[in-house]
Short mmCIF file of C-alpha atoms and ligand atoms in Angstrom, two decimals:
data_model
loop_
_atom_site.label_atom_id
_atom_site.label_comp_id
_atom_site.label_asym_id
_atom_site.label_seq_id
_atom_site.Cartn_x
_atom_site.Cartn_y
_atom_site.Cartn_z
CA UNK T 1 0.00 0.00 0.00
CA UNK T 2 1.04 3.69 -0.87
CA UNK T 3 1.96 6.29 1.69
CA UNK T 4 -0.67 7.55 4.00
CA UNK T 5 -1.81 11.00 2.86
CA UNK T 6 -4.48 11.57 5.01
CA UNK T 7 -4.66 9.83 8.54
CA UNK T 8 -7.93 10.54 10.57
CA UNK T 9 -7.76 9.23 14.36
CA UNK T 10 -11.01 9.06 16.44
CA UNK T 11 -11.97 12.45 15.29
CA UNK T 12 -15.31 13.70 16.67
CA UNK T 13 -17.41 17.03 15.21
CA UNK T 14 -20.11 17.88 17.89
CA UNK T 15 -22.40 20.66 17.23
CA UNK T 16 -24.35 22.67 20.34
CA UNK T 17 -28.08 22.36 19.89
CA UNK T 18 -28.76 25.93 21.02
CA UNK T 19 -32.09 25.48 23.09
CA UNK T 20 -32.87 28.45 25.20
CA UNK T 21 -31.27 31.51 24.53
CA UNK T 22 -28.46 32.38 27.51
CA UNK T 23 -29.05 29.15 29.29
CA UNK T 24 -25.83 26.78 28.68
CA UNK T 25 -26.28 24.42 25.60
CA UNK T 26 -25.75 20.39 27.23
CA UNK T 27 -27.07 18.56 23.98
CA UNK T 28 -24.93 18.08 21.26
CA UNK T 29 -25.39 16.81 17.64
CA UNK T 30 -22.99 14.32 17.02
CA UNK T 31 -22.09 14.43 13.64
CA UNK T 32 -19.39 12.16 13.76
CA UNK T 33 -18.73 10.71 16.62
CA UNK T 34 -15.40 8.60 16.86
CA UNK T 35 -13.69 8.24 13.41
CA UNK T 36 -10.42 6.75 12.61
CA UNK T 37 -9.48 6.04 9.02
CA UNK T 38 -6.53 6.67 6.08
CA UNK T 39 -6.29 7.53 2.56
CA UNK T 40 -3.19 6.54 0.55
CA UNK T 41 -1.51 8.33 -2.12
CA UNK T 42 -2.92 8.12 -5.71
CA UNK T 43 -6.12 6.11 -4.36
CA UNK T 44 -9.86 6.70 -3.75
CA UNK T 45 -11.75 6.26 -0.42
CA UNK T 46 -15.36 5.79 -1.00
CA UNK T 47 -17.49 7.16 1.65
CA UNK T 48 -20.85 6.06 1.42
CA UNK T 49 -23.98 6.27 4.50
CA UNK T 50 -27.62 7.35 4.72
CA UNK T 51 -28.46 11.15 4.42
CA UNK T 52 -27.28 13.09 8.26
CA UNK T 53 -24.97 10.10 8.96
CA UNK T 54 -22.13 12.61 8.68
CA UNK T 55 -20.21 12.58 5.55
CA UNK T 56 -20.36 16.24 4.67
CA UNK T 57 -19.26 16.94 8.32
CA UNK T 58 -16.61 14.86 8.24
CA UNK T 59 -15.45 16.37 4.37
CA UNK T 60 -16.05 19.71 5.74
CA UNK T 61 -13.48 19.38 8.60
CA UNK T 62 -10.90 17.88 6.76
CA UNK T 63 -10.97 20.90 4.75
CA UNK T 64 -11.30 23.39 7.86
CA UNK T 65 -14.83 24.27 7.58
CA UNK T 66 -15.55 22.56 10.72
CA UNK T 67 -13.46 22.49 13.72
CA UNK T 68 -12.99 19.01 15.15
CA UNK T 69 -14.31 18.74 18.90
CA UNK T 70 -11.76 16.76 19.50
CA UNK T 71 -9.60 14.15 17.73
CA UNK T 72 -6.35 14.43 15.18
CA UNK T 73 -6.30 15.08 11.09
CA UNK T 74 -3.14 14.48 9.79
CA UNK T 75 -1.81 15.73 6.61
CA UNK T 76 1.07 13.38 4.83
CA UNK T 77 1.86 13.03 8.80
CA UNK T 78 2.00 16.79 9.95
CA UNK T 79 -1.27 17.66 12.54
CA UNK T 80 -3.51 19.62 10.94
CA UNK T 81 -4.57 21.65 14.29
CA UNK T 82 -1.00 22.53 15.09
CA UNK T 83 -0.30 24.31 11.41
CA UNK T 84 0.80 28.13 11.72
CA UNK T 85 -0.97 30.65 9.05
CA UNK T 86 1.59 30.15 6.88
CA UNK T 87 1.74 26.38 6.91
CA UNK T 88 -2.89 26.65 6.89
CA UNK T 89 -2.29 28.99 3.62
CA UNK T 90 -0.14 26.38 1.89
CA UNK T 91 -2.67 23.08 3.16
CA UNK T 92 -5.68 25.12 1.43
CA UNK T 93 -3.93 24.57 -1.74
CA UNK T 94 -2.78 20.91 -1.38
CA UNK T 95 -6.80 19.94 -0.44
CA UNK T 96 -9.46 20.81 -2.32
CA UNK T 97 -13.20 20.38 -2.38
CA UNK T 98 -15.53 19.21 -5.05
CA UNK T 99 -19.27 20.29 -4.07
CA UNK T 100 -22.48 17.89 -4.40
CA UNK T 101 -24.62 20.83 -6.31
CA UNK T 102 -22.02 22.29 -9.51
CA UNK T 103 -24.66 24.96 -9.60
CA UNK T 104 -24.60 26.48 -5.90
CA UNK T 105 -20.93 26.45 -5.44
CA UNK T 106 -19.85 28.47 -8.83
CA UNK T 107 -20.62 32.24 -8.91
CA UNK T 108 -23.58 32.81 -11.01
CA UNK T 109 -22.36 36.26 -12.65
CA UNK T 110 -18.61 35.06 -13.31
CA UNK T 111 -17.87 33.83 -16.57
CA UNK T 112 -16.03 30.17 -16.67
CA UNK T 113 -12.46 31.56 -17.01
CA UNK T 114 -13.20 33.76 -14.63
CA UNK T 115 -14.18 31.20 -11.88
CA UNK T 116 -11.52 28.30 -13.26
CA UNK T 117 -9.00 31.58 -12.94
CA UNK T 118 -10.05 32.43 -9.53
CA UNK T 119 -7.94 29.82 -7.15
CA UNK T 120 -4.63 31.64 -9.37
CA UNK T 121 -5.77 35.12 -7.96
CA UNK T 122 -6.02 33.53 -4.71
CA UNK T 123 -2.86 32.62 -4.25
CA UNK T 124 -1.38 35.45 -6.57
CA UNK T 125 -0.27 33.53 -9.25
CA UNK T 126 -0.43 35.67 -12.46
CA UNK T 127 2.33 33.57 -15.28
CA UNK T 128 0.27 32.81 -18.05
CA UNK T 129 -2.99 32.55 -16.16
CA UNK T 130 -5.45 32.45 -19.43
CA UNK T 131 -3.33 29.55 -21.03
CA UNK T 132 -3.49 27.60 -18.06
CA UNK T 133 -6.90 28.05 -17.66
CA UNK T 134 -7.80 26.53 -21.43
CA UNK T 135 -5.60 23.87 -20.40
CA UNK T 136 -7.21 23.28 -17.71
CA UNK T 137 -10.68 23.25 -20.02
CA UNK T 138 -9.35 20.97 -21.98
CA UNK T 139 -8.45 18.68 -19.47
CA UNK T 140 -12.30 18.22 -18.16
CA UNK T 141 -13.39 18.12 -21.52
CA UNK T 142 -14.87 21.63 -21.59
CA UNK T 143 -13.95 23.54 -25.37
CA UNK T 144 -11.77 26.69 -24.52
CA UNK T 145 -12.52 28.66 -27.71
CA UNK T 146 -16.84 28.24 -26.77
CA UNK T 147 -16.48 27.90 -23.34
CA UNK T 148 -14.39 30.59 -21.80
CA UNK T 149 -16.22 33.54 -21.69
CA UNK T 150 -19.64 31.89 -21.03
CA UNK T 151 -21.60 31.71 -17.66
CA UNK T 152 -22.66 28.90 -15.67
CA UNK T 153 -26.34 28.94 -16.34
CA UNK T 154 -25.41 28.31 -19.90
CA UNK T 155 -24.55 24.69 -19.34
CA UNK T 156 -25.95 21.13 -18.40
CA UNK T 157 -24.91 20.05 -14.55
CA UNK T 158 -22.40 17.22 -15.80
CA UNK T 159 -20.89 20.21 -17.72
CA UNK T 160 -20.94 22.73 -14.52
CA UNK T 161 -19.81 19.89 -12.38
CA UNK T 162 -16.48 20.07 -15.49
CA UNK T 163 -16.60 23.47 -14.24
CA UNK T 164 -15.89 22.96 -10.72
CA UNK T 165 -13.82 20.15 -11.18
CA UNK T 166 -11.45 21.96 -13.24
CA UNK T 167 -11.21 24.84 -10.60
CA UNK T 168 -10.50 21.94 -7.51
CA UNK T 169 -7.55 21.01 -9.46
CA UNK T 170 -6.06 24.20 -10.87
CA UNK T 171 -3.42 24.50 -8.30
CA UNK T 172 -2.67 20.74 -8.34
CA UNK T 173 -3.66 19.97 -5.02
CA UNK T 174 -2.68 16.46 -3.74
CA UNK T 175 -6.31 15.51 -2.19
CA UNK T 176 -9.68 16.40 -3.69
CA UNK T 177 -12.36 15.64 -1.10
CA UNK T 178 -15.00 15.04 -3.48
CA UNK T 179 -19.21 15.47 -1.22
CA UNK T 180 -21.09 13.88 -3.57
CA UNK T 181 -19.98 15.18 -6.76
CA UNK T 182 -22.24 13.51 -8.92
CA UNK T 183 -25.42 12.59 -6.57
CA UNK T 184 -27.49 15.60 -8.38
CA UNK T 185 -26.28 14.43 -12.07
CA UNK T 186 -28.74 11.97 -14.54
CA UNK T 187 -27.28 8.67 -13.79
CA UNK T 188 -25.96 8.14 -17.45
CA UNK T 189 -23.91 11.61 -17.27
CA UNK T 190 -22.92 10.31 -13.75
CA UNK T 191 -20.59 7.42 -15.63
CA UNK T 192 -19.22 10.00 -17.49
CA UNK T 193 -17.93 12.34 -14.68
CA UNK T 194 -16.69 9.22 -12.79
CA UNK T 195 -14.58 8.13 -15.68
CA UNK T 196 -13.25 11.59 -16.06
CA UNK T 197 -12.21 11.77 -11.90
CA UNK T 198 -10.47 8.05 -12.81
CA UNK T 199 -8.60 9.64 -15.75
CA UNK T 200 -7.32 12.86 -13.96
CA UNK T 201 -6.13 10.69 -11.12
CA UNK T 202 -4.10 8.75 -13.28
CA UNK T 203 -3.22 11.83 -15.19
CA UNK T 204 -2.45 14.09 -12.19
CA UNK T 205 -1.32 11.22 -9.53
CA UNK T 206 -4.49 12.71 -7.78
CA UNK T 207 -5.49 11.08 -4.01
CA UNK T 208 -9.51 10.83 -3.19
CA UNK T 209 -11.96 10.82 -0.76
CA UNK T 210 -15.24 9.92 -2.85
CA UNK T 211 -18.43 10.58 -0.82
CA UNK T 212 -21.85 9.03 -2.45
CA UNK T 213 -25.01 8.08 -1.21
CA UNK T 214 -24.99 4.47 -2.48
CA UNK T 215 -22.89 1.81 -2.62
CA UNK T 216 -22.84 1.33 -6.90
CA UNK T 217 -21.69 4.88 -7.16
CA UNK T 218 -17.85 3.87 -6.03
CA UNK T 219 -17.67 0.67 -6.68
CA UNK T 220 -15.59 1.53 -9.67
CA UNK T 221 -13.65 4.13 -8.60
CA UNK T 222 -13.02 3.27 -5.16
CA UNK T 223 -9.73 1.22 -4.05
CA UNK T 224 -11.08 1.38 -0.22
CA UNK T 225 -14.77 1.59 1.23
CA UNK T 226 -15.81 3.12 4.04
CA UNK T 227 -19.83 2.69 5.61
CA UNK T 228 -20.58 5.33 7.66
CA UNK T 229 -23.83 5.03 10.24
CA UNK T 230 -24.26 8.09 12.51
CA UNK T 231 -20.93 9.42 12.56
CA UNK T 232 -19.00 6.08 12.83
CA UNK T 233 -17.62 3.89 10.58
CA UNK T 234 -19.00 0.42 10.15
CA UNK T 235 -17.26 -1.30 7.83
CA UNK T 236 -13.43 -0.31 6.19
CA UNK T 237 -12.13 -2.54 3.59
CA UNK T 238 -10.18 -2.93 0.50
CA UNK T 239 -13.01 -2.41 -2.76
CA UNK T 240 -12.39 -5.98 -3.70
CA UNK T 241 -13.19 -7.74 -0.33
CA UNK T 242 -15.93 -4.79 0.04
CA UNK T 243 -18.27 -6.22 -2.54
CA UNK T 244 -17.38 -9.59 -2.43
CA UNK T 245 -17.22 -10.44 1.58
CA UNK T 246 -19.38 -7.35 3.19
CA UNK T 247 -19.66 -8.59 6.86
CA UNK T 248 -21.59 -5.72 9.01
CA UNK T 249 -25.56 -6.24 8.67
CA UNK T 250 -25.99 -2.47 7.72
CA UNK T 251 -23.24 -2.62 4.96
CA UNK T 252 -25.41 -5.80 3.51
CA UNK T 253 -28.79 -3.94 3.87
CA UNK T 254 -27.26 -1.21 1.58
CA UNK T 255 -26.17 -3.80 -0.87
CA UNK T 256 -29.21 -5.23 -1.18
CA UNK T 257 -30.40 -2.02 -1.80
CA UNK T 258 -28.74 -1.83 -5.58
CA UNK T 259 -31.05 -3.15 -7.65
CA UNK T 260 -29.88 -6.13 -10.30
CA UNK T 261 -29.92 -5.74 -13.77
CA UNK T 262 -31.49 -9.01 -14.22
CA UNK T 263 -35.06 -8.97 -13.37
CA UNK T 264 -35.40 -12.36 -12.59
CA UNK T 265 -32.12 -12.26 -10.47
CA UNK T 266 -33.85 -9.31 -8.78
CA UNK T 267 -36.94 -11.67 -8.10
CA UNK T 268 -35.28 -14.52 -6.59
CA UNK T 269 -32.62 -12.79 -4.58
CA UNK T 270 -32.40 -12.67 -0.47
CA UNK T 271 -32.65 -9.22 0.76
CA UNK T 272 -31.96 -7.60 4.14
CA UNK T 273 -34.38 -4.87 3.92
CA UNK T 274 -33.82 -2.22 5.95
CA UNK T 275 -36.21 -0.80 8.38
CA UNK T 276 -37.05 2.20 10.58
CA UNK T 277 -35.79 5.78 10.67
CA UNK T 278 -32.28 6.83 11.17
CA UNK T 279 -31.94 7.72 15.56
CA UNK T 280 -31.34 10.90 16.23
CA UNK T 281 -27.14 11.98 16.43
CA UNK T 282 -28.12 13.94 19.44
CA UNK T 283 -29.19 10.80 20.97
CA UNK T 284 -27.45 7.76 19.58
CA UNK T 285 -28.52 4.49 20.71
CA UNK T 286 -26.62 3.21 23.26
CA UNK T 287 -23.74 0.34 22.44
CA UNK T 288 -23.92 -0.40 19.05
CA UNK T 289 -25.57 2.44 17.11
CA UNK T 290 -27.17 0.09 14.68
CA UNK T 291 -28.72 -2.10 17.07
CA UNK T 292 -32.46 -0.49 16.63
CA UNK T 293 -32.69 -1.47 13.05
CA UNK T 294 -30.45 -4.75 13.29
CA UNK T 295 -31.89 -7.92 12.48
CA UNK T 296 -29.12 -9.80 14.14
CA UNK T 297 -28.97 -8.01 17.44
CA UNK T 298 -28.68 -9.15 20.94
CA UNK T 299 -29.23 -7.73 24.42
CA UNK T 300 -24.76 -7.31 24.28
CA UNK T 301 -25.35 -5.21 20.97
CA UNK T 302 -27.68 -2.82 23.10
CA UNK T 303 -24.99 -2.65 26.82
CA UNK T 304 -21.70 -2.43 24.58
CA UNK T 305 -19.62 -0.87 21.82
CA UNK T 306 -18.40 -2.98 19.01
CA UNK T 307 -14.61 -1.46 18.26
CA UNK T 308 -14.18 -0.94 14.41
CA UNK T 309 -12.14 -4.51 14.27
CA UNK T 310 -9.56 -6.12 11.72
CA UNK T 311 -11.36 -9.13 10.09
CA UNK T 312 -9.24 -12.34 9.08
CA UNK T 313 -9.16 -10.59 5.67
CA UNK T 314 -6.18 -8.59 5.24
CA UNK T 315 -7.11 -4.68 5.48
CA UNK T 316 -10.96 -5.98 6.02
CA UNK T 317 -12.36 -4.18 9.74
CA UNK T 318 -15.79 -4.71 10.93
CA UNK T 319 -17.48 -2.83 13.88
CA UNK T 320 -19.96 -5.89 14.63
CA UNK T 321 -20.58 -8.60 17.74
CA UNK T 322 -21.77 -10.96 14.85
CA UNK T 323 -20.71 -9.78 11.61
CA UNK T 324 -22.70 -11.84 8.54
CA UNK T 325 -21.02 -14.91 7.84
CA UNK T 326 -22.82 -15.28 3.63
CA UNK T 327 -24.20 -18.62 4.03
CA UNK T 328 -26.06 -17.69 7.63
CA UNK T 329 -27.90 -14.22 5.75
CA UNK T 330 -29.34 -16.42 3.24
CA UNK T 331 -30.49 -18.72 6.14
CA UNK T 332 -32.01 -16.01 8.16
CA UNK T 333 -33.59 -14.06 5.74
N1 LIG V 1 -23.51 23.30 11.35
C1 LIG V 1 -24.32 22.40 11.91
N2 LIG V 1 -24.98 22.65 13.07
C2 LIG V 1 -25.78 21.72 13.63
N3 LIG V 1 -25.99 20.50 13.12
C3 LIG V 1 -25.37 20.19 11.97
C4 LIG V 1 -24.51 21.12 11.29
N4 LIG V 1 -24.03 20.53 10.16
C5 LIG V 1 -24.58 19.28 10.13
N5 LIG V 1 -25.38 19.09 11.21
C6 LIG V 1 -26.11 17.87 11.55
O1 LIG V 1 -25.15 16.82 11.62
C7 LIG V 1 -25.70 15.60 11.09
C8 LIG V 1 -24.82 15.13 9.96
O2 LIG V 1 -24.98 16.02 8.86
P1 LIG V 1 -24.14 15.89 7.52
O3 LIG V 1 -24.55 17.00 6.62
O4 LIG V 1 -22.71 15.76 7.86
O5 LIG V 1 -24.68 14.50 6.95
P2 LIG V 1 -24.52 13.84 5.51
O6 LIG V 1 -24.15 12.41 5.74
O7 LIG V 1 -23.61 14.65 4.66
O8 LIG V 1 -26.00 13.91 4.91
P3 LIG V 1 -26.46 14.05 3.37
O9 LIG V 1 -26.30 12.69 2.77
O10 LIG V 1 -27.91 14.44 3.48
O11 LIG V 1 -25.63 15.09 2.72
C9 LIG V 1 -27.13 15.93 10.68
O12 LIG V 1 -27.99 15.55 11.75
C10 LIG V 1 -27.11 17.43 10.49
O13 LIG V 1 -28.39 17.98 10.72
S1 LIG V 2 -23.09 -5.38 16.90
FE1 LIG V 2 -25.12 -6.34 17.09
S2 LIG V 2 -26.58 -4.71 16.60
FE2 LIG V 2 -24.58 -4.05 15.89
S3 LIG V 2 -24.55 -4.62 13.78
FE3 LIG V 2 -23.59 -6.28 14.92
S4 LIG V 2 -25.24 -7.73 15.36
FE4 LIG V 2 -26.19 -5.80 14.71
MG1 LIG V 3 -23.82 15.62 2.81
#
């Protein structure tokens, strides 16, 4: 495995629930809530949980939009929370953000070179700042000569999401923390924005953290997956073992979410459905957060804590009592 590039360790992001005005706030919303995970050079983490499980949070710390209650981010080894100004100015070029809605995040009365140009101003750059910028066009597949001097309302949202893609990378940051970046895209213009993010990471020697909603959204671009459930992790694993050997009950229910492209396949095939609302993060359940909508569970499951464990499979870790042994889920459901 590559160098480490990003190392997260049992980082938690509360948030005050501001009740009464002047009286002292005592709930918190615990957006994530214990997280400990690592993204290697040139790869892609895939992120993937329910909606308010805490993926944003989580994307929007790493990038300093959030503070972390408490916990450590650590850039290619160096703590993020003990960077100087100087050292904070340089990290805001080396990590970048690509936004879930292309339309929100790019200024409405800019034209494209303007906005692709912008990150250059930022950081006063001004060598051939136009030429880099068609470059940079032509390296998302936009057309310089048509595009340029256009504004974002003029194009489709795979073609805006081009837009803000090309802007992430114009300073040839080292991570791209991407929230969602094609959940608002038709699905078929959704391949086509994956296979571009594939391309400029072999292109650029780019390192990812790939947030989706569902499971079939990384499974091609993802080397590692992560399943987040109210600010934990449940399941961390190499892609290949992911899909093939998924052991935590909630990492199965999404699965069987996807549907198969075979109808009759789809008929005849087992599913852990999954049931109930998602618990509040300003009250998890107590032990294991899953245990209200777990099939499998057991009084332990409700008194104590599964730690995020190692499986038998190399770089395979399961937070579960009982993870799903394949031949035992078709039995039980
Ligand atoms: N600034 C904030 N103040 C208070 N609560 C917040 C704040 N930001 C997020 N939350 C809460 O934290 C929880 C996690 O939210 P977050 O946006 O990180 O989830 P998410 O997994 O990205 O969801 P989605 O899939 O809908 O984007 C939610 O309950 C949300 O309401
Ligand atoms: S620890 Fe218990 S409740 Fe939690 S996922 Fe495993 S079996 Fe289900
Ligand atoms: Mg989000």
């Amino acid at each position: 495995m590559t160098e480490e590039v990003l190392t997260i360790r049992n980082l938690h992001v509360h948030f005050p629930v501001k009740k009464i005005p002047f009286k002292k706030t005592t709930e918190y919303v615990k957006a994530v809530n214990g997280i400990s995970l690592s993204v290697h050079k040139g790869q892609t983490l895939g992120i993937v949980g329910e909606s308010g499980c805490g993926k944003s949070t989580l994307a929007r710390t790493i990038v300093g939009l959030e503070k972390p209650t408490s916990g450590q981010i650590l850039f290619e080894g160096e703590d993020i929370s003990k960077m100087n100004a100087k050292r904070m100015h340089e990290l805001r070029r080396d990590i970048q953000m690509v936004f879930q809605d292309p339309y929100t995040s790019l200024h409405p009365r800019m034209k494209v070179g303007e906005i692709i140009a912008a990150p250059f101003k930022a950081y006063k750059i001004k060598d051939n700042v136009p030429s880099r910028v068609k470059e940079l066009m032509e390296l998302v597949g936009l057309n310089p000569d048509e595009h340029y001097d256009r504004l974002p309302h003029e194009f489709s949202g795979g073609q805006r999401q081009r837009i803000g893609i090309a802007r992430a990378i114009a300073l040839k940051p080292k991570l791209l923390i991407c929230d969602e970046p094609v959940s608002a895209l038709d699905v078929s213009v959704q391949a086509q924005v994956i296979n571009l993010f594939e391309n400029l990471q072999e292109e650029l020697g780019l390192t990812y953290m790939f947030i989706a909603h569902d499971l079939s959204v990384v499974k091609h671009i993802a080397d590692q997956v992560a399943v987040m459930y109210l600010g934990k992790v449940m399941e961390i694993s190499d892609s290949d073992s992911f899909y093939r050997n998924a052991r935590h009950p909630y990492t199965n229910a999404l699965l069987s979410a996807i549907p198969l492209p075979d109808p009759l396949q789809e008929k005849s095939r087992k599913q852990l459905v999954l049931e109930g609302e998602l618990p509040s993060p300003t009250h998890p359940p107590s032990g294991c957060v899953f245990h209200t909508r777990c099939p499998f569970a057991k009084d332990v499951c409700k008194q104590s804590i599964p730690p995020l464990e190692k499986d038998d499979v190399q770089g395979h870790a399961v937070a579960c009592f009982y993870p799903v042994q394949h031949h035992e889920l078709e039995e039980t459901i």
